[in-house]
PDB file of C-alpha atoms in Angstrom:
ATOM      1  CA  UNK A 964       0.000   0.000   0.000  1.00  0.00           C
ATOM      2  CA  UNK A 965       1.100   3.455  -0.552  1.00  0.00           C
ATOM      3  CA  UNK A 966      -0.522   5.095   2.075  1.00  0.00           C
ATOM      4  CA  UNK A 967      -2.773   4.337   4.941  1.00  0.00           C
ATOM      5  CA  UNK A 968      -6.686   5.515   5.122  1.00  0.00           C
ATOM      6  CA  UNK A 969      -8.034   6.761   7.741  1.00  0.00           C
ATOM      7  CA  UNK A 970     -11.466   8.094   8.659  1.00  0.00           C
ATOM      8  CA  UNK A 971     -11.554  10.945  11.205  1.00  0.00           C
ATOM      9  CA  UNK A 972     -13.445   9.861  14.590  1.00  0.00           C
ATOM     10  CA  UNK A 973     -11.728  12.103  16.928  1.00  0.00           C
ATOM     11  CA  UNK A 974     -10.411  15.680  17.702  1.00  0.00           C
ATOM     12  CA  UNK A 975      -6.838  14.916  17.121  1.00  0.00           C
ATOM     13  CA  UNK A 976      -8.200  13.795  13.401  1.00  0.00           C
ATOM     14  CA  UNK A 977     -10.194  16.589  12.634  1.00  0.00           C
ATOM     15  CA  UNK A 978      -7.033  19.077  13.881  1.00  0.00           C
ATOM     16  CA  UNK A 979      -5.230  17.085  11.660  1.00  0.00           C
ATOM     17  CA  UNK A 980      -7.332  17.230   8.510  1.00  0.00           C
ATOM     18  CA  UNK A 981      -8.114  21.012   9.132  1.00  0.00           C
ATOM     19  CA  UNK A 982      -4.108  21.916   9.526  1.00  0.00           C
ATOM     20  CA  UNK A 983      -3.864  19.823   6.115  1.00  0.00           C
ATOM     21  CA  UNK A 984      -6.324  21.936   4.740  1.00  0.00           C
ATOM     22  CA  UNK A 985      -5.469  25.684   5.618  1.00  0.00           C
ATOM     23  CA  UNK A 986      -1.775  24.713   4.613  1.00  0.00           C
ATOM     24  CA  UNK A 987      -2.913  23.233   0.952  1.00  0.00           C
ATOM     25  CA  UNK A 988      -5.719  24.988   0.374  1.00  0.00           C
ATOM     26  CA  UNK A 989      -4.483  26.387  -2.788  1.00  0.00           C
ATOM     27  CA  UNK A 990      -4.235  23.536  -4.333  1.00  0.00           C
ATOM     28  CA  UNK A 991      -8.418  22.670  -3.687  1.00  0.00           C
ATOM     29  CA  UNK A 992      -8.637  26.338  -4.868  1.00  0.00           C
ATOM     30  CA  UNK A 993      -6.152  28.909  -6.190  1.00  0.00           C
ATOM     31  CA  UNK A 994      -9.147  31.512  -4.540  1.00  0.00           C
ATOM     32  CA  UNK A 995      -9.708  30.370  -1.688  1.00  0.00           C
ATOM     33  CA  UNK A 996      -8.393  32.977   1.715  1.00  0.00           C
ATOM     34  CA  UNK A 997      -7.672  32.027   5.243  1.00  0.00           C
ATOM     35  CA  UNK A 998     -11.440  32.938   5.782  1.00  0.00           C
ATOM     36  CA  UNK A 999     -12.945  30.963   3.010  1.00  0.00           C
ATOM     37  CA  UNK A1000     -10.583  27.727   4.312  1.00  0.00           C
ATOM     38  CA  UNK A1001     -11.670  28.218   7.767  1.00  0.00           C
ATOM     39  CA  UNK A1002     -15.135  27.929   6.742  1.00  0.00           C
ATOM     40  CA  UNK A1003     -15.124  24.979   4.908  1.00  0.00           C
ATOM     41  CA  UNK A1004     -13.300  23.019   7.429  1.00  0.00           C
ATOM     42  CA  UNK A1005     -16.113  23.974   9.712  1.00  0.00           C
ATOM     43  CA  UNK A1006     -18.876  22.947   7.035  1.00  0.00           C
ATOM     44  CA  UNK A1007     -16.946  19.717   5.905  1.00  0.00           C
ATOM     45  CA  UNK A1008     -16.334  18.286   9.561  1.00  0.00           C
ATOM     46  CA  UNK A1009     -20.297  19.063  10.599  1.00  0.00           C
ATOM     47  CA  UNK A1010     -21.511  17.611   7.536  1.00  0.00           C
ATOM     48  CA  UNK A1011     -19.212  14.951   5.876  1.00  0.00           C
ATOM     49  CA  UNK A1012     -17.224  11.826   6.799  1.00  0.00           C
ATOM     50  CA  UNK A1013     -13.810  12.788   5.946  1.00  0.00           C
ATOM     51  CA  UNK A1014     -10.981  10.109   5.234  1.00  0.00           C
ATOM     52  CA  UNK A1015      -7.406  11.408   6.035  1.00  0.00           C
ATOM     53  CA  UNK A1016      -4.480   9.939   3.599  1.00  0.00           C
ATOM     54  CA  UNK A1017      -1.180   9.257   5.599  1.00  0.00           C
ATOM     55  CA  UNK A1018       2.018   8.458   3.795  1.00  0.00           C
ATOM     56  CA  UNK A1019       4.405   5.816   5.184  1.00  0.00           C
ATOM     57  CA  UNK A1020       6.204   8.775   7.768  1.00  0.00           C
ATOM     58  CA  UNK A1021       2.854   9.328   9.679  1.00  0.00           C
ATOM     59  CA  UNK A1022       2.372  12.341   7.285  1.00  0.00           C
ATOM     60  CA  UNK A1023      -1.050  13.391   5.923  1.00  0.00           C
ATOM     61  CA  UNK A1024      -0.940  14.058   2.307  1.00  0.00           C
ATOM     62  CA  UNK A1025      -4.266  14.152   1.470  1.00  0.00           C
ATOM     63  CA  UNK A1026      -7.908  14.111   2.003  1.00  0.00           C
ATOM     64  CA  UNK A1027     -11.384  12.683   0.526  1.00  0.00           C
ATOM     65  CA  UNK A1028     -14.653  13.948   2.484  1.00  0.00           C
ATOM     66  CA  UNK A1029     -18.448  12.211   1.300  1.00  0.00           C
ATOM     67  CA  UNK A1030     -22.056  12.536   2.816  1.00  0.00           C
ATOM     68  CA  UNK A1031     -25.209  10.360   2.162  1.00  0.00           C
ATOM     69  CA  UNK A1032     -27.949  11.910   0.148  1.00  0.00           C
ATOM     70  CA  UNK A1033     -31.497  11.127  -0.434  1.00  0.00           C
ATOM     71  CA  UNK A1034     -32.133  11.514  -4.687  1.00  0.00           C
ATOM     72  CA  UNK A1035     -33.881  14.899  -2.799  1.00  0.00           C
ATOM     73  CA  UNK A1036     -30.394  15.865  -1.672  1.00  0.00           C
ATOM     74  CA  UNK A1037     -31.622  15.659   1.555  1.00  0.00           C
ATOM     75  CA  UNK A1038     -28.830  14.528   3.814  1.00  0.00           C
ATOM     76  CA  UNK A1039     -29.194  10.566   5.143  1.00  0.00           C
ATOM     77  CA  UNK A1040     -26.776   8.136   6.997  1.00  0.00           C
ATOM     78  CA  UNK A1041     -28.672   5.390   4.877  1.00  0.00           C
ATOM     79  CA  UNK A1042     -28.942   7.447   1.800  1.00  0.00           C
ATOM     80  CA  UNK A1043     -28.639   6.041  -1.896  1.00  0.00           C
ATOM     81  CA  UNK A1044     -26.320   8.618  -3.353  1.00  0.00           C
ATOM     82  CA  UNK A1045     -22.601   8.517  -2.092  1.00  0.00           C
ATOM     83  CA  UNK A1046     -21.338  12.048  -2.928  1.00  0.00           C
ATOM     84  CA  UNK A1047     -17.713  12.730  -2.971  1.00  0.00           C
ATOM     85  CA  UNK A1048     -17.384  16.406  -2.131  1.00  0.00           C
ATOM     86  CA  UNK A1049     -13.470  16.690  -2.816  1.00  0.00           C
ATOM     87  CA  UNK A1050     -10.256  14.412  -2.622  1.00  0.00           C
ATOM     88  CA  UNK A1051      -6.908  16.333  -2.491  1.00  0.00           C
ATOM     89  CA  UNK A1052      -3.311  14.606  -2.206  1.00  0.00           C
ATOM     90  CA  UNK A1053      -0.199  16.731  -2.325  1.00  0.00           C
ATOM     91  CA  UNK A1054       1.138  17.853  -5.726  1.00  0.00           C
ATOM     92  CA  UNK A1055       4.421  15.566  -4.461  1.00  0.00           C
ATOM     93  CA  UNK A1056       2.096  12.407  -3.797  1.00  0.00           C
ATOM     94  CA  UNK A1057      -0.224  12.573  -6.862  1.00  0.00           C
ATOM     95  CA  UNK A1058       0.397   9.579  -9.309  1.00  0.00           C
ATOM     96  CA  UNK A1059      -1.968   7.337 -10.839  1.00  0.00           C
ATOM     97  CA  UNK A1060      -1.096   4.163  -8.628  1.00  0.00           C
ATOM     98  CA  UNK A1061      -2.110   6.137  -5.309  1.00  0.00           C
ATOM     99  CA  UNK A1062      -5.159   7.763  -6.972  1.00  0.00           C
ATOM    100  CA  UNK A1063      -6.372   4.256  -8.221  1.00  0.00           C
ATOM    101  CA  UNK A1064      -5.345   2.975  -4.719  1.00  0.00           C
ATOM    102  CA  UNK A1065      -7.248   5.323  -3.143  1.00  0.00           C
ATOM    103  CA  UNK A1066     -10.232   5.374  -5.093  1.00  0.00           C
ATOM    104  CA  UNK A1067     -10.521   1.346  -4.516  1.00  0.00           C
ATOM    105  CA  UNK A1068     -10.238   1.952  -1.152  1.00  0.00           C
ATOM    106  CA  UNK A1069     -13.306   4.715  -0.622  1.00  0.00           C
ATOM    107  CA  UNK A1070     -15.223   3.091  -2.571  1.00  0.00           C
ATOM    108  CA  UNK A1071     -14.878  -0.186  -0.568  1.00  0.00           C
ATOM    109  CA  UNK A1072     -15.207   1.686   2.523  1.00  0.00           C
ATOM    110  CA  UNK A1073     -18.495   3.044   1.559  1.00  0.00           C
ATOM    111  CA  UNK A1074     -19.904  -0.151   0.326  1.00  0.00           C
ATOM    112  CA  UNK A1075     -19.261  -1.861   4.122  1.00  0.00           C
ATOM    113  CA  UNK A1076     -20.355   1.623   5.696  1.00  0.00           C
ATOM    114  CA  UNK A1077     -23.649   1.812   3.621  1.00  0.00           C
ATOM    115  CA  UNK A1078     -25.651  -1.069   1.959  1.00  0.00           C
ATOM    116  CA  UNK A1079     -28.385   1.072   0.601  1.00  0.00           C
ATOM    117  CA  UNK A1080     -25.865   3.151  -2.287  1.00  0.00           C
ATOM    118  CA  UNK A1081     -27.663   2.953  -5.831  1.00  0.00           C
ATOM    119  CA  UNK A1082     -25.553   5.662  -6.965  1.00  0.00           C
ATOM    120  CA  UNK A1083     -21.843   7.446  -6.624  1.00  0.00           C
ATOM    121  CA  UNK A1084     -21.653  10.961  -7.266  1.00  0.00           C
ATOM    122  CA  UNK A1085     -19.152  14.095  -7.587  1.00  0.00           C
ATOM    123  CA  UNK A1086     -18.639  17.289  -9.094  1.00  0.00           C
ATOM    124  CA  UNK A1087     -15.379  18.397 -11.129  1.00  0.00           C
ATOM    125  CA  UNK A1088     -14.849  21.847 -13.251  1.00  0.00           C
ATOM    126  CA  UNK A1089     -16.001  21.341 -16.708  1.00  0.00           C
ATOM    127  CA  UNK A1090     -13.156  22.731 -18.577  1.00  0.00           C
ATOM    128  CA  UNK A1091     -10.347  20.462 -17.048  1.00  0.00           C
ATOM    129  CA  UNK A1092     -10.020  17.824 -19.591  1.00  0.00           C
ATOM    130  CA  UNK A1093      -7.850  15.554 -18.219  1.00  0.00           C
ATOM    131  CA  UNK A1094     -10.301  14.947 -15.548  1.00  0.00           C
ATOM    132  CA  UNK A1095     -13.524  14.762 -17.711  1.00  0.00           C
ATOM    133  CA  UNK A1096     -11.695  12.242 -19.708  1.00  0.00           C
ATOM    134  CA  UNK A1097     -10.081  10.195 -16.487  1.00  0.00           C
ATOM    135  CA  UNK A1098     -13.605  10.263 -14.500  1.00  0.00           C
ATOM    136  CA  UNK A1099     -15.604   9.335 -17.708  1.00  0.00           C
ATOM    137  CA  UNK A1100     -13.955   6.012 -17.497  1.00  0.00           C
ATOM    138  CA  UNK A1101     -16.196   4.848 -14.812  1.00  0.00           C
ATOM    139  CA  UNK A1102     -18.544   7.397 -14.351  1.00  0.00           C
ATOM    140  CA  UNK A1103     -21.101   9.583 -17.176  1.00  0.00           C
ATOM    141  CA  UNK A1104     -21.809  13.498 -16.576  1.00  0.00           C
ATOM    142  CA  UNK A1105     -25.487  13.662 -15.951  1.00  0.00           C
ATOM    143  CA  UNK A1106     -25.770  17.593 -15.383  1.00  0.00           C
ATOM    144  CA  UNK A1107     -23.602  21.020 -14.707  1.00  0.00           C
ATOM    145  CA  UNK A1108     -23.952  23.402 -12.392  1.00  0.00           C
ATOM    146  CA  UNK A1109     -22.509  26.785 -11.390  1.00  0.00           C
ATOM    147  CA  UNK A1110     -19.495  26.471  -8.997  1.00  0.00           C
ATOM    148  CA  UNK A1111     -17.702  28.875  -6.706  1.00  0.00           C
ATOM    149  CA  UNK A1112     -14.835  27.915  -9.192  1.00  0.00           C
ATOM    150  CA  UNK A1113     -16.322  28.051 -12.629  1.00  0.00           C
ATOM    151  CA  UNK A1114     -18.948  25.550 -14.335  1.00  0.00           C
ATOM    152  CA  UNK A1115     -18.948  22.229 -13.003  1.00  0.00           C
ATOM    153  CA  UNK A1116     -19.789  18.360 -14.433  1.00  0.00           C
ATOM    154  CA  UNK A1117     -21.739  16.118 -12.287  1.00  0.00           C
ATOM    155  CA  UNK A1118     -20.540  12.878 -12.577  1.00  0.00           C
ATOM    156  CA  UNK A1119     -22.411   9.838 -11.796  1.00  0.00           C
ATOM    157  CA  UNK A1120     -21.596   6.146 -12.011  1.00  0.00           C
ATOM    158  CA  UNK A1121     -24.032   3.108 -10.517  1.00  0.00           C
ATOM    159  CA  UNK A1122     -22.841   2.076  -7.531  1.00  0.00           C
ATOM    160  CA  UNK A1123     -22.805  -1.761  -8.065  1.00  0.00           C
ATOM    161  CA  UNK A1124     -21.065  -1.737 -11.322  1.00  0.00           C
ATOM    162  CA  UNK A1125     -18.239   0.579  -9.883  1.00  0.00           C
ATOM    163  CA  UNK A1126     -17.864  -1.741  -7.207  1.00  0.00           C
ATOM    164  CA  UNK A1127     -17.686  -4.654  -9.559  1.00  0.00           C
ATOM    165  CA  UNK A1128     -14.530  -2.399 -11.586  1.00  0.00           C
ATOM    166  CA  UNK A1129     -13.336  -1.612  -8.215  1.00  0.00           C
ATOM    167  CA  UNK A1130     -13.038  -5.152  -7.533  1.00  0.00           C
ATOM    168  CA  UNK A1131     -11.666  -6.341 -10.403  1.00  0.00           C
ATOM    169  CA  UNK A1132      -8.214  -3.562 -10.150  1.00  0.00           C
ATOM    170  CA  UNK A1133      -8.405  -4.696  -6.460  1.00  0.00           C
ATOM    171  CA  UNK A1134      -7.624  -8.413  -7.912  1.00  0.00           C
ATOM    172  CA  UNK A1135      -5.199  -7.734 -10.645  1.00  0.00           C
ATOM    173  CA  UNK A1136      -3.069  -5.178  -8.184  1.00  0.00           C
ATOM    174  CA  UNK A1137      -2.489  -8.309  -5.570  1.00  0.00           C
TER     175      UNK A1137
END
């Protein structure tokens, strides 16, 4: 493994993720001030699960942060959408292995957490191709929206068939 995964439970975690945060914020948004960082953290920790990525020296090098919806958007511990609000690694950690690594591993997380996910959901800006093309492997853009940082694709993929391509890279990587 190239990094360990773990989901914040107590204070020490969430100090940890919002430390992670303030100091990279940049690179979730070149616009984002002090202010605007602070926030978020405050939003993300009341509302989301968030799942802290630790390198091999006890480091944190990253982030991904998902709530349960309700096809209302109504927030629900049981709910049938998964949405992935953000994932951030360092511009140092980001490769393709530890994406796919940790990708396989959030989605697996989520399918032990929650039995009742129909559908897997996220937002990414519209005019970055590189990610349109990457997340269109395993997931189609069903609508756009507005974003603080430009327009933005919603993805969505069903849930079972990404688990079933989860599982299969899970196989061929051991």
């Amino acid at each position: 493994m190239l990094a360990e995964y773990r989901v914040c439970r107590s204070d020490e975690d969430y100090a940890q993720y919002a430390l992670f945060f303030i100091r990279h914020r940049q690179d979730f948004s070149r616009h984002f001030s002090l202010a605007d960082a602070l926030m978020h953290t405050l939003e993300t920790i009341q509302t989301s699960t968030i799942v802290l990525v630790i390198d091999k020296k006890g480091q944190t090098i990253g982030w991904a942060h998902y709530r349960y919806m309700t096809p209302d958007g109504e927030a629900h511990p049981e709910g049938e959408i998964a949405f992935v609000d953000s994932a951030i690694t360092t511009q140092a950690h980001r490769s393709s292995r530890l994406f796919a690594e940790g990708f396989c591993h959030l989605v697996h997380h989520m399918a032990a957490e929650n039995r009742h996910i129909r559908f897997f959901q996220f937002h990414a800006l519209a005019d970055n191709a590189y990610l349109t093309r990457l997340y269109s492997k395993f997931a189609r853009i069903i609508g756009q929206r507005e974003g603080y940082h430009g327009t933005e694709n919603l993805f969505s993929a069903d849930f079972a068939t990404l688990l079933h391509y989860v599982a299969k890279y899970t196989k061929s990587q051991d």
